Tab-separated table of C-alpha atoms and ligand atoms in Angstrom:
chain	number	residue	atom	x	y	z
A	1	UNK	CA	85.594	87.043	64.621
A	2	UNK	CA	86.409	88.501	67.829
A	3	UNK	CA	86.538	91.431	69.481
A	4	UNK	CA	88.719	93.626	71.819
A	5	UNK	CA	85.686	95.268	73.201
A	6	UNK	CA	83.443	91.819	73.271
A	7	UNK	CA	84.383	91.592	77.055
A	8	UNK	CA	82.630	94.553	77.765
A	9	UNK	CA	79.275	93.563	76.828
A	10	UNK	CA	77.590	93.226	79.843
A	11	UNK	CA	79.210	96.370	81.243
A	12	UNK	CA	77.640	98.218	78.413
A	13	UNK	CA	73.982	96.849	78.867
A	14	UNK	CA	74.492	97.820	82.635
A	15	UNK	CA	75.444	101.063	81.667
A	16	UNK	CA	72.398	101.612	79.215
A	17	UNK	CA	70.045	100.336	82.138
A	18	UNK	CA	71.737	103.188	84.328
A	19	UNK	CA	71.298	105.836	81.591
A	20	UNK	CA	67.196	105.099	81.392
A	21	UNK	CA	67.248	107.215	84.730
A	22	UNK	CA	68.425	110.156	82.560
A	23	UNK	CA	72.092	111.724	83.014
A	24	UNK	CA	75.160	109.732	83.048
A	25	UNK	CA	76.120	109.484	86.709
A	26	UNK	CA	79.594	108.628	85.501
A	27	UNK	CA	79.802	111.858	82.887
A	28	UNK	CA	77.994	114.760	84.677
A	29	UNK	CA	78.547	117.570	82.738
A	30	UNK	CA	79.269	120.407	84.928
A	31	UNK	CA	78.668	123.520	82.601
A	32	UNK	CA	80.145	125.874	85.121
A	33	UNK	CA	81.745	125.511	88.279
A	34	UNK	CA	80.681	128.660	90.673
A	35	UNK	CA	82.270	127.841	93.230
A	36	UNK	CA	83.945	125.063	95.931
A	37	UNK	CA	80.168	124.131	96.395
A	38	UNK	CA	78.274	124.678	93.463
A	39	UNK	CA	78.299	124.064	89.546
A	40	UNK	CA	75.767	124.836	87.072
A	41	UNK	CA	74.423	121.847	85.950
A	42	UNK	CA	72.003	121.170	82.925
A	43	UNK	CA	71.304	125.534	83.318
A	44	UNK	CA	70.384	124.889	87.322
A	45	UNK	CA	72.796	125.636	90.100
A	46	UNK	CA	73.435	122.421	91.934
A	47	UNK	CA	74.820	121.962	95.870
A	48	UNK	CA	78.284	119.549	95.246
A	49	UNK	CA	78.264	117.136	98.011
A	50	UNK	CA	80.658	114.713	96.069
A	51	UNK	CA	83.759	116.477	95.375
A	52	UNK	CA	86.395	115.704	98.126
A	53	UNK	CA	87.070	119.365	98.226
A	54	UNK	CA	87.210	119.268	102.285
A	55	UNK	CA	88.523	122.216	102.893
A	56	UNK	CA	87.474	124.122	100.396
A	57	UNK	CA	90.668	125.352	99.039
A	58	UNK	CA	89.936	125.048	95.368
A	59	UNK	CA	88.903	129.048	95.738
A	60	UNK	CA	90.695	130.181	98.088
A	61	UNK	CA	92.035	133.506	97.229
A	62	UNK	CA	95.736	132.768	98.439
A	63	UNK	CA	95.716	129.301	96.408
A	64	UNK	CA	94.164	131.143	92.966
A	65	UNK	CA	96.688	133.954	93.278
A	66	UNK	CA	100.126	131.682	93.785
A	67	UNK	CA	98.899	129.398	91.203
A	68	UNK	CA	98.191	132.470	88.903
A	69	UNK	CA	101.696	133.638	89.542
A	70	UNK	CA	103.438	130.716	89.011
A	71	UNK	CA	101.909	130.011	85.236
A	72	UNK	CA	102.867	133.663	84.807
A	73	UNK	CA	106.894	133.374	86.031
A	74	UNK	CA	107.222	129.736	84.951
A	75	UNK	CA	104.560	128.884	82.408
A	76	UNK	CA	102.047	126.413	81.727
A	77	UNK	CA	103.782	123.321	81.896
A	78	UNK	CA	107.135	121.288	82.529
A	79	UNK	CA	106.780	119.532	79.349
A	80	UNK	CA	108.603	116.556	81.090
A	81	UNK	CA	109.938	114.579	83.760
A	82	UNK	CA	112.240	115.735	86.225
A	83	UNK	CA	114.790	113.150	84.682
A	84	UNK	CA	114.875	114.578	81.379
A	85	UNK	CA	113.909	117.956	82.367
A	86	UNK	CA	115.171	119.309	85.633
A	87	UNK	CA	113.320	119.453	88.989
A	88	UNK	CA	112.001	123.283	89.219
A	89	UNK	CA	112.767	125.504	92.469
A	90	UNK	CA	109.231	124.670	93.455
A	91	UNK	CA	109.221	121.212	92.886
A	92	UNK	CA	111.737	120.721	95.626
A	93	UNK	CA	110.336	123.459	97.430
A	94	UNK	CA	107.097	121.558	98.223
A	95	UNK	CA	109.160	118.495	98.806
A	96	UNK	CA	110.550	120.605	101.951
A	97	UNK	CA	107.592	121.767	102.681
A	98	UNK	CA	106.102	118.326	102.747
A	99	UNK	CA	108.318	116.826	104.709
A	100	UNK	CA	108.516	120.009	107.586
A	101	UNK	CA	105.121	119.655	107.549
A	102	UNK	CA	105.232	116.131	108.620
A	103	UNK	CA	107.894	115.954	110.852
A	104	UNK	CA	109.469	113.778	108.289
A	105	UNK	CA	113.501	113.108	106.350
A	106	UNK	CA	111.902	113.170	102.830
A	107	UNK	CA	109.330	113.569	100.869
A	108	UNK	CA	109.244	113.171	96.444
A	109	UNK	CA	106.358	114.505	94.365
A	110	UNK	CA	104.618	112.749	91.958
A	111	UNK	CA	102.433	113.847	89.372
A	112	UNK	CA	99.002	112.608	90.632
A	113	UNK	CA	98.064	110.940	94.135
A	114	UNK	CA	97.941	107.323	91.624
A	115	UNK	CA	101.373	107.666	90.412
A	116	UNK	CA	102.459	108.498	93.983
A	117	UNK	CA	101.147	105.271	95.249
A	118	UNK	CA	101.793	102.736	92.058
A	119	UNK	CA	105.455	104.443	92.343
A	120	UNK	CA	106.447	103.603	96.189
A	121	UNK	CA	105.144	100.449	96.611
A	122	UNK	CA	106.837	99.076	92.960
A	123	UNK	CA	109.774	100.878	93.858
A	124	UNK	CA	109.954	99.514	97.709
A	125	UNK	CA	108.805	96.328	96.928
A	126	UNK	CA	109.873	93.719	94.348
A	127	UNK	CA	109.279	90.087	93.311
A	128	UNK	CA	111.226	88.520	96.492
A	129	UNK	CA	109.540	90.847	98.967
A	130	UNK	CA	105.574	90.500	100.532
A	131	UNK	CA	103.357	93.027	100.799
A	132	UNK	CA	100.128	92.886	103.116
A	133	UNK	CA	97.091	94.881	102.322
A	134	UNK	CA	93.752	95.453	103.625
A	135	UNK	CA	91.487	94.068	101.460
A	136	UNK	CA	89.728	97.730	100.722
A	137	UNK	CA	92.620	99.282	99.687
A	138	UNK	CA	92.146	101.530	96.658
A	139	UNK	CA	92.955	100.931	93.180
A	140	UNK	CA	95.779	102.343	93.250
A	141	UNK	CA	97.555	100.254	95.938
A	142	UNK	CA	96.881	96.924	94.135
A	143	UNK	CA	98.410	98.352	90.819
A	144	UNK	CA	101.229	99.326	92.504
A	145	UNK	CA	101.154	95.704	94.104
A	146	UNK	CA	100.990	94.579	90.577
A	147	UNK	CA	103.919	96.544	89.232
A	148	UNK	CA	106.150	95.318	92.118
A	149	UNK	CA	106.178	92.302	91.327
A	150	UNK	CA	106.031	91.200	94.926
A	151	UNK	CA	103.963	88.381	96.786
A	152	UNK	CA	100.274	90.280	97.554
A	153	UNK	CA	98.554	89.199	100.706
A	154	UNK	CA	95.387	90.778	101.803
A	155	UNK	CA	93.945	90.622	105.215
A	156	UNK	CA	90.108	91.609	105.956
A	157	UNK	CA	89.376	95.218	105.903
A	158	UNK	CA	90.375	96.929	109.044
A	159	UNK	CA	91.162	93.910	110.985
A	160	UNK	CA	94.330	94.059	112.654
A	161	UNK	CA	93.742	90.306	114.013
A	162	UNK	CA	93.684	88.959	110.498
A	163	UNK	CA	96.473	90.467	109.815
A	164	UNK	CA	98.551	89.544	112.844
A	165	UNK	CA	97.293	85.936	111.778
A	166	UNK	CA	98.753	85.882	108.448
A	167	UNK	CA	101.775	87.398	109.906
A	168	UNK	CA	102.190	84.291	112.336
A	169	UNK	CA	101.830	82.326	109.408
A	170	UNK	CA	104.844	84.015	107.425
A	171	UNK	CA	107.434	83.739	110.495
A	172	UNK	CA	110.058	81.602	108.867
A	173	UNK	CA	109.880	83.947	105.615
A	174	UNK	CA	113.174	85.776	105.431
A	175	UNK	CA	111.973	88.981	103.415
A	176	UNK	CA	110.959	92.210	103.397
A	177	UNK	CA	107.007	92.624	105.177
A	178	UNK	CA	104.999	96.004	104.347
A	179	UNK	CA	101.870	96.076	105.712
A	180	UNK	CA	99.457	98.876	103.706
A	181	UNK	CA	96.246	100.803	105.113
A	182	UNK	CA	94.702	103.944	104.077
A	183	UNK	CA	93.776	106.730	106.770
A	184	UNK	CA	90.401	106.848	105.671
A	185	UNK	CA	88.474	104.618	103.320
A	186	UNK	CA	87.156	106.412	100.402
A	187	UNK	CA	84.299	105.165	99.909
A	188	UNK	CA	82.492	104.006	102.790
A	189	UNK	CA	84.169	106.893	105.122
A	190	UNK	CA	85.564	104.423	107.524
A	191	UNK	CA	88.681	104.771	109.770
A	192	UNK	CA	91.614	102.147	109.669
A	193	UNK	CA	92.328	101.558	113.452
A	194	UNK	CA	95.459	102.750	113.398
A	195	UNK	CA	96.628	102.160	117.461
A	196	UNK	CA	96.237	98.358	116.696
A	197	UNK	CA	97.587	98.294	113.561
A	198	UNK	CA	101.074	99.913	114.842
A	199	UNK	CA	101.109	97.698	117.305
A	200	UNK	CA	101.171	94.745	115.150
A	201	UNK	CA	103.507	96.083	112.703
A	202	UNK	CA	105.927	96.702	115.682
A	203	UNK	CA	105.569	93.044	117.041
A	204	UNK	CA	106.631	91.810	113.862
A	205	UNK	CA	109.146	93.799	113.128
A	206	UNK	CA	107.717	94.721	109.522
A	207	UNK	CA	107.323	97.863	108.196
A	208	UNK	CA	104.189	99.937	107.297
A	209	UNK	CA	102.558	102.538	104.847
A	210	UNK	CA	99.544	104.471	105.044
A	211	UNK	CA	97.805	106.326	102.268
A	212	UNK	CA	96.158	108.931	104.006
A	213	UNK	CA	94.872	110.144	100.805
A	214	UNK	CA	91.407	111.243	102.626
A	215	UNK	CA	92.986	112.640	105.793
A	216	UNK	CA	95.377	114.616	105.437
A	217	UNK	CA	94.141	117.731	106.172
A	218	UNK	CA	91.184	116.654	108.259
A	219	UNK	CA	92.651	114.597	110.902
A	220	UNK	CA	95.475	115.487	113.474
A	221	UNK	CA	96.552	118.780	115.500
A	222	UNK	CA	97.767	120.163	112.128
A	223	UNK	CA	95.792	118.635	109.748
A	224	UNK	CA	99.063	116.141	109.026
A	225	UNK	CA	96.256	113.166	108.887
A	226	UNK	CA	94.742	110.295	110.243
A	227	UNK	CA	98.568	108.647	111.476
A	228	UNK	CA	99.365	112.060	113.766
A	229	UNK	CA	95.481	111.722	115.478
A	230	UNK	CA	95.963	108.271	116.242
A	231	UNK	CA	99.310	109.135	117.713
A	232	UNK	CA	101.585	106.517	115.971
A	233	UNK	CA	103.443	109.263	113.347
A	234	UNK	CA	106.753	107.227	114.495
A	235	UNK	CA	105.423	104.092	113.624
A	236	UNK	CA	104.717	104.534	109.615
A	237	UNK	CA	107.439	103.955	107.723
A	238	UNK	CA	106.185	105.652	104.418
A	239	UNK	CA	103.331	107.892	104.243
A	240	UNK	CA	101.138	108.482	101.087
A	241	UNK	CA	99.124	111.386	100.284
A	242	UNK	CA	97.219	113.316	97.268
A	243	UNK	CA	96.808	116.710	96.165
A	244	UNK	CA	93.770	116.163	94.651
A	245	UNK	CA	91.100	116.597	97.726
A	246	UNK	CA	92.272	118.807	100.890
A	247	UNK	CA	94.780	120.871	98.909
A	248	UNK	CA	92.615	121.151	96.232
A	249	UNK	CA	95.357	120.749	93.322
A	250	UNK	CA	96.121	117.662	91.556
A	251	UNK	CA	99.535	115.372	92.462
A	252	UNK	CA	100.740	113.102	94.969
A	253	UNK	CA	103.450	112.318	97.403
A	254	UNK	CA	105.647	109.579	99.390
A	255	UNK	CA	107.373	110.628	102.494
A	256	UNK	CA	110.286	108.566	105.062
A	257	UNK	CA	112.293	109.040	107.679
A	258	UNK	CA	114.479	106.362	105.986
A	259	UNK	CA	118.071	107.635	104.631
A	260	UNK	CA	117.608	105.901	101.385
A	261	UNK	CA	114.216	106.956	100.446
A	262	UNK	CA	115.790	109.566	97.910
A	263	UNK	CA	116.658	106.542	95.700
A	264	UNK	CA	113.426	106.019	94.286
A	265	UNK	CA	113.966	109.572	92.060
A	266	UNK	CA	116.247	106.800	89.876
A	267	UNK	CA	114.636	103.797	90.651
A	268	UNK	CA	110.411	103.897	90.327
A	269	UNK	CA	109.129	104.273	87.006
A	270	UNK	CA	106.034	106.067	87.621
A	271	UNK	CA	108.721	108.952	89.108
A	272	UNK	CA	111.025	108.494	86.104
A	273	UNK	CA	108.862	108.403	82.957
A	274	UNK	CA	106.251	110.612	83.607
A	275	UNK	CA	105.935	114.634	83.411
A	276	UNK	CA	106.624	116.090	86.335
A	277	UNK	CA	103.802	118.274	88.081
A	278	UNK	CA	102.935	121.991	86.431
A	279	UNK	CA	103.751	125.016	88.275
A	280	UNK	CA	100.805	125.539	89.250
A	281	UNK	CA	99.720	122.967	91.111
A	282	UNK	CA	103.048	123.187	92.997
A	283	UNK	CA	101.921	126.714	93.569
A	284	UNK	CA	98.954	125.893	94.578
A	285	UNK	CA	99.593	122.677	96.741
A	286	UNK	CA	102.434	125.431	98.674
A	287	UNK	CA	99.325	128.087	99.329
A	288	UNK	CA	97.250	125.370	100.364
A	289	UNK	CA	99.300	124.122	102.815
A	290	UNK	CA	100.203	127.109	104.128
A	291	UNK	CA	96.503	127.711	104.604
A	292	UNK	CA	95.824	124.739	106.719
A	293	UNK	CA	98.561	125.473	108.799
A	294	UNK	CA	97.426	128.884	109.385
A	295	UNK	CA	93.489	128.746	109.771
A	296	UNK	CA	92.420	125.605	111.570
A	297	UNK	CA	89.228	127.063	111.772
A	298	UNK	CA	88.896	125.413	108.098
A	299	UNK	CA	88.716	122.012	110.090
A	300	UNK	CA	86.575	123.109	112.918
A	301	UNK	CA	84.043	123.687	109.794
A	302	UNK	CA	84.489	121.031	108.244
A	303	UNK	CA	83.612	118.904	111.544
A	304	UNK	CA	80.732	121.049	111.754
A	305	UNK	CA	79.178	120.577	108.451
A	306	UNK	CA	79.682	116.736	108.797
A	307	UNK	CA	78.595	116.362	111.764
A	308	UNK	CA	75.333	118.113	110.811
A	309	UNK	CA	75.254	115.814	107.845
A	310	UNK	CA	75.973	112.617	109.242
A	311	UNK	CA	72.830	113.784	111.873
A	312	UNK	CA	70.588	115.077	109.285
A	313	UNK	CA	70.594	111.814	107.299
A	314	UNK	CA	70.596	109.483	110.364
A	315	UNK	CA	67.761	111.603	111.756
A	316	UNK	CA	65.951	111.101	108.337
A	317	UNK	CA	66.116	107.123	109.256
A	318	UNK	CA	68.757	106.759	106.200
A	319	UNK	CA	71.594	103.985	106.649
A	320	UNK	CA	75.250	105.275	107.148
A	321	UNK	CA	78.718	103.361	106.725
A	322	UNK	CA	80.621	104.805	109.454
A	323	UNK	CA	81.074	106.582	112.378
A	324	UNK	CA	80.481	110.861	111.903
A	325	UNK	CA	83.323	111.970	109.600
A	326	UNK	CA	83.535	114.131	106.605
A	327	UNK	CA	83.056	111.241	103.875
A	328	UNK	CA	79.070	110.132	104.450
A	329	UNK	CA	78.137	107.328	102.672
A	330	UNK	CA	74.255	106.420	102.912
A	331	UNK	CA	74.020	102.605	101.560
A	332	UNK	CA	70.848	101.635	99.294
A	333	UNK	CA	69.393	98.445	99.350
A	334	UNK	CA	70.135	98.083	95.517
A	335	UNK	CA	71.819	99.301	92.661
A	336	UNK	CA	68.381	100.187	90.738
A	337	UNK	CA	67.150	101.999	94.000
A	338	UNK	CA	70.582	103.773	94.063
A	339	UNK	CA	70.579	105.365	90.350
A	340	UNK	CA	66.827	106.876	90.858
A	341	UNK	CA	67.550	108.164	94.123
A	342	UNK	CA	70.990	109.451	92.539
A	343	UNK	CA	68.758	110.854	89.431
A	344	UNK	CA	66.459	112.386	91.756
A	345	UNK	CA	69.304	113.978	94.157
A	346	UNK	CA	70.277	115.693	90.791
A	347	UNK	CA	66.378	116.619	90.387
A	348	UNK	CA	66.910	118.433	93.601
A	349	UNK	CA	69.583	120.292	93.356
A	350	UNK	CA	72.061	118.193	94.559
A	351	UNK	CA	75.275	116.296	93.608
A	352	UNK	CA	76.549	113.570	95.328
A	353	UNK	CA	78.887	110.244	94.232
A	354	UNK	CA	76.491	107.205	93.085
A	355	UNK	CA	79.151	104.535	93.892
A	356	UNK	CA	78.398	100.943	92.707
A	357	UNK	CA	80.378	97.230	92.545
A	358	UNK	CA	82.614	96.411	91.780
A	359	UNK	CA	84.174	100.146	92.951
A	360	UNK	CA	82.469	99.424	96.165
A	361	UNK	CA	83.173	97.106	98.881
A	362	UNK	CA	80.779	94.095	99.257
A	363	UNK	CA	78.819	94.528	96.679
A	364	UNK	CA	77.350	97.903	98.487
A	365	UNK	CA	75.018	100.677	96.063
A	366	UNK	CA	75.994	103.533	97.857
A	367	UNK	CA	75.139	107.529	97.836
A	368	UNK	CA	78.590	108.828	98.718
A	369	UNK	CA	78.553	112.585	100.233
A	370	UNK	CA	81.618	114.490	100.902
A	371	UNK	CA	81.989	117.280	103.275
A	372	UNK	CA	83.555	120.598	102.963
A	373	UNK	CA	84.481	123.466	105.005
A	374	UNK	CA	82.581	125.687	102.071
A	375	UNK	CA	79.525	124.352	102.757
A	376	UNK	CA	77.320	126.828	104.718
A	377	UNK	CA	75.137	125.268	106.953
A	378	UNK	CA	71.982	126.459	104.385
A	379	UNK	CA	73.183	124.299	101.836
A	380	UNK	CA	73.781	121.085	104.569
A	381	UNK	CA	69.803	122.073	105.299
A	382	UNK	CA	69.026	122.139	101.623
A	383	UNK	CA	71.060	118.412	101.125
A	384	UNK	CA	69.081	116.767	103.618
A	385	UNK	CA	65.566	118.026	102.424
A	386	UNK	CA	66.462	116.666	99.502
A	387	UNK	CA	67.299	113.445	100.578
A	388	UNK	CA	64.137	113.430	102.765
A	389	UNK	CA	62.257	114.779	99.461
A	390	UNK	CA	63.918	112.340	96.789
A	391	UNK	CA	63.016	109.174	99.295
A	392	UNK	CA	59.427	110.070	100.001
A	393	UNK	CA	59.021	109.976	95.318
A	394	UNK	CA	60.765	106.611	95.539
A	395	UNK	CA	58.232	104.651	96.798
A	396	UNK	CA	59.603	101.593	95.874
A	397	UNK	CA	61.474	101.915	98.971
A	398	UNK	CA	60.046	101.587	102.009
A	399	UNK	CA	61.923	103.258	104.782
A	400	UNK	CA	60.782	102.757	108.348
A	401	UNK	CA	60.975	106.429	109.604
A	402	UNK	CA	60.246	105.211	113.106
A	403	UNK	CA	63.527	103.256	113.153
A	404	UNK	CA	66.877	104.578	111.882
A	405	UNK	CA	69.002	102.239	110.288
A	406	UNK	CA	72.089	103.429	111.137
A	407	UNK	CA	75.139	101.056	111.916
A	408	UNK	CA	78.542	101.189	111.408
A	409	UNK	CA	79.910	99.483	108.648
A	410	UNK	CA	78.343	98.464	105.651
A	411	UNK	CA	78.892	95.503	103.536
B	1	PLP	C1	92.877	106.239	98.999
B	1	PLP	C2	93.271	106.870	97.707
B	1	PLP	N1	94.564	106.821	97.334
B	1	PLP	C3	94.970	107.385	96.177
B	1	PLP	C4	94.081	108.010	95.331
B	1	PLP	C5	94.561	108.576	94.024
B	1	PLP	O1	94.636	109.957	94.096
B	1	PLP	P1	94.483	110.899	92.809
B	1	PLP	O2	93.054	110.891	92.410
B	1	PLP	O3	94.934	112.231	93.319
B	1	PLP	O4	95.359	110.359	91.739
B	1	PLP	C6	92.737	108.093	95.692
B	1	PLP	C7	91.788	108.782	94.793
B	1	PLP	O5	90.628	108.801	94.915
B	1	PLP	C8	92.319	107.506	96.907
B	1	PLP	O6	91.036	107.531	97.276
């Protein structure tokens, strides 16, 4: 007889192995959150450094209190899409504010950062069109792929040569070309190279989308994202963001400066057959941009905090992905190494992302840390002992303090 769940098998022994460390890295059971930094965990307050809370928003005052408002004036939910149900005043209020705030035509809302990307590209895309992505890409770029139907290319991770290659390679193909990047990669912290990429894109005449997902907020002059540091806002055809990390809510977006944009309200089914987003996290992702309009000193902390961090760990001889940004990702040599220096992070006092294959690129075991403006520069202290403490029990790994293993790029 077979069985649905047969084909999990091997996950589930590779789970159990995981488990013999002692809590479920993939089911932490936060008891109480106390604040943008710190949950109870297990009856012990524990330092978050995995949360992609960046800026810290999730308790700000100004954020709490529109959010509060808005499930008092317009309730608790929509109940519906905006097909079936009406777009609310705020709903189209943060699509203004999205797009002001970009410089751009248009921007729609979608109900989480997932939807936002699934719905673009299989609403911009379909079975006679080609779509190139970097191989990295996040999950929800290739399921979006997948529901457009379209031809899916991918060209090495942050390699704008590769992709210029395959590009050659399609000249003669009469048909729509979108080239998709993210701002910054999730999980190793790593910057698409933007400059180049634009540059190829405008070569070829094709167009291109960035899911800056991890950056808005944290890169550019107004925290717009990775696209407006870089310089090459006029280049993008679509952006992609979340509400889920800076803004501290939970959503998503697409944004053009192309007239017909608007069409994918009646044409994308993750826009169409979905409930819309609640009231309050349109309240909330309205506050929060607000907020990093008006207090770039949220960023300047942010910087600070990561780039005493990234220096702590590097200092500690500890192997980093990337170059000093506010997602640190310290690479293990394996995944067995990973989970007991995960379990005894958690020992510590501190939280951080144990990210393994096949969520990770190349195979990596990785201790992912993410940065926020919230942290005080105590608890980055605090974080690093413990990572200096929770090496020195694991003595199955031998780490030459005399010689930092830092590089850029893992994998
Ligand atoms: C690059 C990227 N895009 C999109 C998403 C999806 O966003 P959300 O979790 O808000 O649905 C994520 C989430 O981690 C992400 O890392």
């Amino acid at each position: 007889m077979t069985d649905f769940f047969d084909k999990y098998d091997h996950l589930a022994a590779r789970r159990a192995k995981i488990l013999e460390g002692g809590v479920d890295p993939f089911a932490v059971p936060m008891d109480r959150i106390v604040s943008a930094t710190v949950a109870e965990i297990d009856g012990r307050e524990v330092i978050l450094v995995g949360t992609n809370n960046y800026l810290g928003l999730t308790f700000d005052p100004e954020c709490i209190r529109a959010a509060a408002e808005s499930v008092v004036t317009e309730g608790t939910g929509t109940t519906g899409s905006r097909i079936a149900n009406g777009s609310y005043s705020g709903h189209r209020a943060l699509e203004q504010q999205i797009a002001s705030f970009l410089g751009m035509r248009t921007a729609i809302v979608f109900s989480t950062g997932y939807q936002a990307n699934v719905g673009v590209l299989a609403g911009l895309a379909g079975p006679k069109d080609i779509i190139l992505l970097d191989a990295d890409c996040h999950a929800s770029i290739y399921d979006g792929c997948q529901l457009s139907g379209a031809t899916v290319i991918r060209f090495r991770h942050n390699s704008p040569e590769d992709l210029d290659k395959r590009l050659n390679r399609l000249k003669d193909h009469d048909t729509n070309k979108l080239v998709v990047v993210e701002g910054i990669y999730s999980m190793l912290g790593d910057r698409a190279p933007l400059g180049e990429f634009a540059e190829v894109k405008r070569r070829h005449g094709v167009s291109l989308l960035v899911d800056e997902a991890h950056s808005l907020g944290v890169f550019g002059d107004g925290g717009e994202g990775l696209s407006w540091e870089a310089g090459i806002q006029d280049d993008v055809d679509f952006v992609v963001g979340t509400f889920s990390k800076s803004l501290g809510a939970i959503g998503g977006f697409g944004a053009s400066n192309h007239p017909k944009f608007d069409v994918l309200r009646y044409t994308t089914r993750p826009y169409m057959f979905t409930a819309s987003p609640s009231p309050s996290s349109i309240a909330t992702v309205m506050a929060a941009l607000r907020q990093i309009q008006a207090r770039p000193d949220l960023r300047e902390r942010l910087w600070e905090n990561a780039n005493h961090l990234y220096h702590g760990l590097s200092d500690l001889g500890f192997e980093l992905c990337a170059a000093m940004g506010p997602i640190i990702a310290v690479r293990l040599p394996d995944e067995e190494v990973a989970v007991s220096m995960w379990n005894a992070l958690l020992q510590g006092g501190v939280y951080v992302n144990l990210a393994l294959p096949p969520g990770t690129p190349n195979g990596a075991s990785l201790l992912r840390c993410s940065v926020s403006a919230a942290h005080t520069s105590d608890q980055i202290r605090k974080v690093c002992e413990a990572f200096d403490r929770a090496r020195r029990d694991f003595t199955a790994w031998p780490v030459a303090e005399s010689e930092p293993m830092l590089r850029s790029g893992c994998g």
